[in-house]
Tab-separated table of C-alpha atoms in Angstrom:
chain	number	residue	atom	x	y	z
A	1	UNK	CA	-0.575	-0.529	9.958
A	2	UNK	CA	-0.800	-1.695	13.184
A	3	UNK	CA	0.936	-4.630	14.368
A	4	UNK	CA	-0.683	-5.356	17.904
A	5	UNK	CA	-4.546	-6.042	18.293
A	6	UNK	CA	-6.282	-4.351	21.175
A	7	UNK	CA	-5.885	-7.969	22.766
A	8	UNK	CA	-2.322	-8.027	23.076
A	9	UNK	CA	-1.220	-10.392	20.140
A	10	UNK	CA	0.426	-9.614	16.583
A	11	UNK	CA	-2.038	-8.374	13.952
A	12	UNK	CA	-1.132	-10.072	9.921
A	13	UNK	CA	1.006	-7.152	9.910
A	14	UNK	CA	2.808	-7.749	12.959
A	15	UNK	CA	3.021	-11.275	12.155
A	16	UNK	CA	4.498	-10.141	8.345
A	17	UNK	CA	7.143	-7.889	10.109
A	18	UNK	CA	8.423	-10.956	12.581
A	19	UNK	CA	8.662	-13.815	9.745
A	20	UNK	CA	10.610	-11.183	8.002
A	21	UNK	CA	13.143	-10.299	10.402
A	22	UNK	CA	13.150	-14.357	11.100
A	23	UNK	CA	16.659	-16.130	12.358
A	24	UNK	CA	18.049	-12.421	11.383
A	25	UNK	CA	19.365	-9.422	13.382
A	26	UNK	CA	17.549	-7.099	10.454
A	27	UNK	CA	17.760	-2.701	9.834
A	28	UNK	CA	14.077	-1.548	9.494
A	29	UNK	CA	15.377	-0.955	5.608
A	30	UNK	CA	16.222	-4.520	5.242
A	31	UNK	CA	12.780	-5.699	6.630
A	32	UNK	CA	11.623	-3.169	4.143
A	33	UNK	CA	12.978	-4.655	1.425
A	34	UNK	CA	11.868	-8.082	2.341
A	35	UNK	CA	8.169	-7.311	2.559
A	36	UNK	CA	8.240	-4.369	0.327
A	37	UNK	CA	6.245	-1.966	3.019
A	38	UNK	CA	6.827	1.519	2.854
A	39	UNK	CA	9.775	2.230	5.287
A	40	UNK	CA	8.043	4.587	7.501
A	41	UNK	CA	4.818	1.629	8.412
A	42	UNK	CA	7.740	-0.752	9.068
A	43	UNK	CA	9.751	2.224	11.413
A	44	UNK	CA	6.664	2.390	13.208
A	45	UNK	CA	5.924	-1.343	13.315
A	46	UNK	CA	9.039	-2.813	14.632
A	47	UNK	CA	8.784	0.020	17.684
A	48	UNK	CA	4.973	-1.290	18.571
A	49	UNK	CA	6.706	-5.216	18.713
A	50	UNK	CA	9.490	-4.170	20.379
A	51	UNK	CA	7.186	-2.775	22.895
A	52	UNK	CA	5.435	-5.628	23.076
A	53	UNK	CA	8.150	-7.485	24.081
A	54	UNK	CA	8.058	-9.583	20.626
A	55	UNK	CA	11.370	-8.151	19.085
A	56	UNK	CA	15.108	-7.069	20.995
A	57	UNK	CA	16.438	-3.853	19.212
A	58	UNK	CA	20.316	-4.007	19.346
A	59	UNK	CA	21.980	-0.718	17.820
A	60	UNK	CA	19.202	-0.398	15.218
A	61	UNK	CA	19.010	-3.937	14.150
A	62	UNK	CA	15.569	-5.817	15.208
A	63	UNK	CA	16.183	-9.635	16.318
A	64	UNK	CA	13.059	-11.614	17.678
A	65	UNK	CA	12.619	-11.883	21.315
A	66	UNK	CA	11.960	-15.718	22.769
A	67	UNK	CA	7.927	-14.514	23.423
A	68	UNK	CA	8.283	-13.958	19.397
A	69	UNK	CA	10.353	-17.476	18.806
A	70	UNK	CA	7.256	-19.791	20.648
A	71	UNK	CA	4.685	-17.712	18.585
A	72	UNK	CA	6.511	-18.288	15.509
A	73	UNK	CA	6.691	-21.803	16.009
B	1	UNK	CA	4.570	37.332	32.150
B	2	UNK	CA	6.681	34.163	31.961
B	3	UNK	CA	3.158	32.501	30.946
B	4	UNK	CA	2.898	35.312	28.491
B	5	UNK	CA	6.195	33.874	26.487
B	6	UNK	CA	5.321	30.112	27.072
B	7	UNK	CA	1.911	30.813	25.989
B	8	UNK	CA	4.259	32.634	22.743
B	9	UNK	CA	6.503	30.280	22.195
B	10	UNK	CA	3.312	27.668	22.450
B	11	UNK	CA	1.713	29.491	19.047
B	12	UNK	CA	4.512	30.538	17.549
B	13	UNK	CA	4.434	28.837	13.592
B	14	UNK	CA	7.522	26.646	12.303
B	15	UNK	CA	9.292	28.796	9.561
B	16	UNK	CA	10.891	27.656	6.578
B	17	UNK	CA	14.757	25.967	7.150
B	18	UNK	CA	13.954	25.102	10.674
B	19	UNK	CA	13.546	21.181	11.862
B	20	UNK	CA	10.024	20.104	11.522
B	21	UNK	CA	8.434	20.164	15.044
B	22	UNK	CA	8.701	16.598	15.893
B	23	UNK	CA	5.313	14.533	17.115
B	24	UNK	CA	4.239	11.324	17.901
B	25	UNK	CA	0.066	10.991	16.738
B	26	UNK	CA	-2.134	8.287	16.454
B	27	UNK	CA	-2.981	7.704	12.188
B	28	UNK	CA	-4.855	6.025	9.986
B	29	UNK	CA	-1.874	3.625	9.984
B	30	UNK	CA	-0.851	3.230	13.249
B	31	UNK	CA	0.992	5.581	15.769
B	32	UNK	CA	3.917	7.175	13.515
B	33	UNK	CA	6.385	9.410	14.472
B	34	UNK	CA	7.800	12.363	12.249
B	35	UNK	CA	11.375	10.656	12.685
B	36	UNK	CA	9.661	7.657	10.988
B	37	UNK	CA	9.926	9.508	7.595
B	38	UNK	CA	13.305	10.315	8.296
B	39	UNK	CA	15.272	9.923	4.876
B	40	UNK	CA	11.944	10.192	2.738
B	41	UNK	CA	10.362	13.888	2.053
B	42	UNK	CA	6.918	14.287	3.824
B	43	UNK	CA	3.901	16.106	2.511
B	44	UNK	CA	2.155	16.849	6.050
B	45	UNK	CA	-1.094	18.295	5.181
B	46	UNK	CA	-4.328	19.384	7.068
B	47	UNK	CA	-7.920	20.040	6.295
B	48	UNK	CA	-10.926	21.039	7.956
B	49	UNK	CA	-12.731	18.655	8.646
B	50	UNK	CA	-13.709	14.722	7.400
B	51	UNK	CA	-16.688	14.664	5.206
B	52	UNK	CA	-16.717	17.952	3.764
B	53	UNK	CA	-17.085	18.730	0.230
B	54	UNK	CA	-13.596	20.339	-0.521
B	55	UNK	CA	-11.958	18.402	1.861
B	56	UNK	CA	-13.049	15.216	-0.119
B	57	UNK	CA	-11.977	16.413	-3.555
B	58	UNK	CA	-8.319	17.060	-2.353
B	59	UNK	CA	-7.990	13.754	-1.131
B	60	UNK	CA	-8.836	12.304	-4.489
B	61	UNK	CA	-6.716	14.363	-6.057
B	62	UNK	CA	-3.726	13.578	-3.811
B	63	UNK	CA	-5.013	9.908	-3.961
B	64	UNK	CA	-4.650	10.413	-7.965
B	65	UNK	CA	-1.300	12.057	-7.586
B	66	UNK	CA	-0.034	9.287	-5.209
B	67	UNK	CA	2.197	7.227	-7.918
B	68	UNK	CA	4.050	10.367	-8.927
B	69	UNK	CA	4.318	11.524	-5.716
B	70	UNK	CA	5.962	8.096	-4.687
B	71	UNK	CA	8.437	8.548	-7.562
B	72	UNK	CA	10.162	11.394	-5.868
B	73	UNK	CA	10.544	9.566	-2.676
B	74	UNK	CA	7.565	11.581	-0.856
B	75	UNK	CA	5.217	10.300	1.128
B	76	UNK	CA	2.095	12.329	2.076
B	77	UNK	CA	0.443	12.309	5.671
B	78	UNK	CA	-3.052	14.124	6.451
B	79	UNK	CA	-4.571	15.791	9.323
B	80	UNK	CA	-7.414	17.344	10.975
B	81	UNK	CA	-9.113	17.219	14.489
B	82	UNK	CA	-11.614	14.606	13.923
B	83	UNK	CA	-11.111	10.590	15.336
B	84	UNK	CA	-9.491	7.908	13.982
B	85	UNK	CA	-12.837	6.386	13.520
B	86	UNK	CA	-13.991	9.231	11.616
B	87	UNK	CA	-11.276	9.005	8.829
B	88	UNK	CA	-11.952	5.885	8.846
B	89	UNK	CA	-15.364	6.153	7.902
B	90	UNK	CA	-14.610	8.751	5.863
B	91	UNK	CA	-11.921	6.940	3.329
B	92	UNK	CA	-14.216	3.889	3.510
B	93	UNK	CA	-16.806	6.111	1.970
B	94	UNK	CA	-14.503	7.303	-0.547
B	95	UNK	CA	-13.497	4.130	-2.017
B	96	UNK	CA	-17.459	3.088	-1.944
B	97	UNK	CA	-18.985	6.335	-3.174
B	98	UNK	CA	-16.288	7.681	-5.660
B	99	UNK	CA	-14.175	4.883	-6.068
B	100	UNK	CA	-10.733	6.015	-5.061
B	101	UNK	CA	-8.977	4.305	-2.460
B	102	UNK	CA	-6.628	6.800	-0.305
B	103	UNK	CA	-3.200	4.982	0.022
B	104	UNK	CA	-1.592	7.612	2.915
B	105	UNK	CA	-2.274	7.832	6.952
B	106	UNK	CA	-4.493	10.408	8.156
B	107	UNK	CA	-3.488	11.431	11.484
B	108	UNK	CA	-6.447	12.306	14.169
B	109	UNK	CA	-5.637	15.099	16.189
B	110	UNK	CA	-8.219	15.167	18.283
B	111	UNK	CA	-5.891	17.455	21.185
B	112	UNK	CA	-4.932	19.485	18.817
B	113	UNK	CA	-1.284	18.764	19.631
B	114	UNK	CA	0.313	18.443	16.412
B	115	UNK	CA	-2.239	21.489	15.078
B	116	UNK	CA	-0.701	23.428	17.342
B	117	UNK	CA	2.702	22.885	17.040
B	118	UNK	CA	2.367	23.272	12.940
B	119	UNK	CA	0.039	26.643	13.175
B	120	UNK	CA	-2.400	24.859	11.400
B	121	UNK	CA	-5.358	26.350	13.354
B	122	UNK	CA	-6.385	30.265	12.442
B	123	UNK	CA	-8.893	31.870	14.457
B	124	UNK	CA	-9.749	34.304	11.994
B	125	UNK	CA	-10.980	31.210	9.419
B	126	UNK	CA	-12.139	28.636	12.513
B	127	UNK	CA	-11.133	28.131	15.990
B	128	UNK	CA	-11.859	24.736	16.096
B	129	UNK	CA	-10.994	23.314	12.741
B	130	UNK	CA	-7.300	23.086	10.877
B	131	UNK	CA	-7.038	25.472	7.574
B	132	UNK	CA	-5.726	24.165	4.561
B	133	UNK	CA	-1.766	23.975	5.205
B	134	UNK	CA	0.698	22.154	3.562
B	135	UNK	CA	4.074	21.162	4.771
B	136	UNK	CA	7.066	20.007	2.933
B	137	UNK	CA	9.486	18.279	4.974
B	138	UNK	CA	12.684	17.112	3.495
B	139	UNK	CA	14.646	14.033	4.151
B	140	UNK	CA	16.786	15.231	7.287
B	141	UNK	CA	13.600	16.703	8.642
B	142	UNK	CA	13.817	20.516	7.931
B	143	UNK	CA	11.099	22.661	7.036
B	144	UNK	CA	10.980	23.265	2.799
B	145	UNK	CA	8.286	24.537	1.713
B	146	UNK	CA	4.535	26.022	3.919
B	147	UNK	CA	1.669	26.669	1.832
B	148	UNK	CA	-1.935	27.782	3.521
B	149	UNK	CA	-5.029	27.681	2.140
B	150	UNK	CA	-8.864	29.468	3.242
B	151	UNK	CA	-11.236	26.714	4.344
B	152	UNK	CA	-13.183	27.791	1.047
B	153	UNK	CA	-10.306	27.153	-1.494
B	154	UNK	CA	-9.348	23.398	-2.528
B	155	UNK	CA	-5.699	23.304	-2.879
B	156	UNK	CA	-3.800	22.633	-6.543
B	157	UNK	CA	-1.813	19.093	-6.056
B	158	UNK	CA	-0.073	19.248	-9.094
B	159	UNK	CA	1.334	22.960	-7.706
B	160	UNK	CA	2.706	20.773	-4.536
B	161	UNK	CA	4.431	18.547	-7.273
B	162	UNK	CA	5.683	20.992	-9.057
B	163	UNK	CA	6.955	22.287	-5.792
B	164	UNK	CA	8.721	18.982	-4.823
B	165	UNK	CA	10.687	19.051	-8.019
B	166	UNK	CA	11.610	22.609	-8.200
B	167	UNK	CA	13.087	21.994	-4.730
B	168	UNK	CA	14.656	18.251	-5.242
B	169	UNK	CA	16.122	20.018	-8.528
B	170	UNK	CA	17.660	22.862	-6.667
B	171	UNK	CA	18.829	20.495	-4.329
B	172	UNK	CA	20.417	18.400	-6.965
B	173	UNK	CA	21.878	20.827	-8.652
B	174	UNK	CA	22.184	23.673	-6.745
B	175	UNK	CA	20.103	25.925	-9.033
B	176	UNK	CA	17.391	28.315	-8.598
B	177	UNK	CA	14.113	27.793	-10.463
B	178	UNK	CA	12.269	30.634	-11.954
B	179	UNK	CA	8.593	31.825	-12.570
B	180	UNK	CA	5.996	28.992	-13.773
B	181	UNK	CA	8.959	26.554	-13.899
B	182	UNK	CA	8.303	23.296	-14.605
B	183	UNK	CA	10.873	20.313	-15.133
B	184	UNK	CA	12.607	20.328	-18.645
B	185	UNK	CA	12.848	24.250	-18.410
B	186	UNK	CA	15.610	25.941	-18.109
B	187	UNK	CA	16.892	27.147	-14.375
B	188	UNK	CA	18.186	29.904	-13.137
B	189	UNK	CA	21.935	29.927	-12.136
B	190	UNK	CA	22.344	31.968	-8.800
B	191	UNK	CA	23.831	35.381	-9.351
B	192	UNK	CA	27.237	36.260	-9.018
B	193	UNK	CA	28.869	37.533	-5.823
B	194	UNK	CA	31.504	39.544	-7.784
B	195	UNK	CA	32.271	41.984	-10.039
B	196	UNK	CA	34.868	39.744	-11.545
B	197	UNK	CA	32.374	36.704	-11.139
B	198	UNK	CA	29.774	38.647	-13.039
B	199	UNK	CA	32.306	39.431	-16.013
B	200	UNK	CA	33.173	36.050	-16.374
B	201	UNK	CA	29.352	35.118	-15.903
B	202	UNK	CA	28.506	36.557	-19.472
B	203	UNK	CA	31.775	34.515	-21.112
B	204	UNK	CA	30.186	31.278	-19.945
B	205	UNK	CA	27.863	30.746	-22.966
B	206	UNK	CA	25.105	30.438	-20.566
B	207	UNK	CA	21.399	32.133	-21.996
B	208	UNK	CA	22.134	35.029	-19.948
B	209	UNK	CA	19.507	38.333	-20.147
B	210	UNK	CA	22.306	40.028	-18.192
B	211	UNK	CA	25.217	39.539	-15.854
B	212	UNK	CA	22.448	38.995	-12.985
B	213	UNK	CA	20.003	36.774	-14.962
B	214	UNK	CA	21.702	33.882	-16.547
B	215	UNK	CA	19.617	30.405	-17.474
B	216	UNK	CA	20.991	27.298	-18.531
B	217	UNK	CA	19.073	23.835	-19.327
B	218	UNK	CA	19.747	20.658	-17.418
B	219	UNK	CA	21.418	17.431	-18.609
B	220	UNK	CA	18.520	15.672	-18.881
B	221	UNK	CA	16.031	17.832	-19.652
């Protein structure tokens, strides 16, 4: 699903994916796990808030960016 | 001339054992990528057109078949040439009209792009719209299995099934599957590549017709 609006900001979806990766440096299968979406949704998720500028991807692990940390809080 | 083989190599249809063409295409779901279903096997299917008769019936029926389809680790992905907002529309009226809700991503090629790149469009049936082809795309990406159907002919799910286990079966135990097979039956053990191999064949208390057709049941069938 996706996980940006047309105005810029995380959809419930997007939000779902960032609470899950959390404090974590998290594999697209371990945010899988944790919400129990279908790998390829989350595969295509994490890319959209990474773009966004709301997640860091480090060698396939997804870690939220500080834009990600202020919404969270 | 050189425009002649672009133009070629442009329409020329993925074959069976080659990587899947790769795309990027707005869905249902979001913008997906084939490498998103990397490590899951992918039923990439098109239809006509949204709102159609046949066209609706298959996607109940893969919308019935979803579950089992899900317990072979496949995940099934649509297509035709209409808008996002149209499949939208469309699967809303589905769920309202007929009651079935349809789980899986539709992707709207509306450029054609991925249509293209699959062979999905036939002049001979319609130049505009996709014919009835199904794709089976397993986990590292290569091309299994291509089925195509006429625009007038609704496609048999539980044949695409019984497709995906014949092949994961093979796969798993590197077995062919004969006519009308259908898990629980016995296989077919490839032939030998020697004379010697095909003497010892008929020792190996397998259900053999001869030294070239030899069956044997599965474990756990």
């Amino acid at each position: 699903m996706p996980c940006i609006s047309p105005d810029g900001k995380p959809t419930s979806s997007g939000m779902a994916l960032l609470k899950a990766v959390g404090e974590g440096a998290l594999s697209p299968e371990e945010v899988s796990q944790k919400t129990g979406r279908p790998l390829y949704l989350v595969r295509s998720g994490l890319r959209e808030l990474k773009t966004a500028g709301l997640l860091e991807e480090v060698e396939g692990r997804y870690k939220l960016a500080e834009k990600a940390k202020l919404l969270l809080k | 001339m050189v425009d002649e083989v672009k133009k070629e190599e442009a329409a020329r249809m993925p074959v069976l054992g080659e990587q899947a063409p790769d795309f990027e295409a707005l869905t249902t779901h979001g913008v997906l990528r084939l490498s998103d279903f990397k490590g899951m096997w992918l039923v990439l299917f098109s239809h006509p057109a949204d709102f159609t008769p046949v066209c609706t019936t298959e996607f109940i029926a893969f919308a019935q078949l979803y579950d089992e389809f899900k317990k072979r680790n496949v995940e099934l992905l649509g297509l035709s040439v209409d808008s996002v907002s149209s499949h939208i529309a469309w699967v809303r009226n589905i769920e309202e009209k007929m009651g079935v809700k349809i789980p899986f991503p539709i992707i709207a090629d509306l450029n054609k792009e991925v249509a293209m790149k699959y062979g999905m469009i036939h002049p001979g049936q319609s130049k505009t719209e996709t014919v009835r082809c199904v794709f089976i795309i397993d986990p590292e990406g290569k091309i299994r299995a291509i089925l195509y159907y006429p625009l007038t002919t609704g496609r048999n799910m539980h044949e695409i099934l019984r497709l995906i286990d014949a092949l994961q079966t093979s796969d798993k135990y590197k077995v062919a599957t004969p006519a009308n097979w259908k898990p629980g039956d016995p296989v077919v053990i490839p032939p030998p590549q020697t004379v010697e191999d095909a003497e010892e064949r008929l020792k190996q208390g397998y259900e053999c017709k001869d030294w070239y057709l030899c069956m044997k049941r599965l474990p756990e069938s």
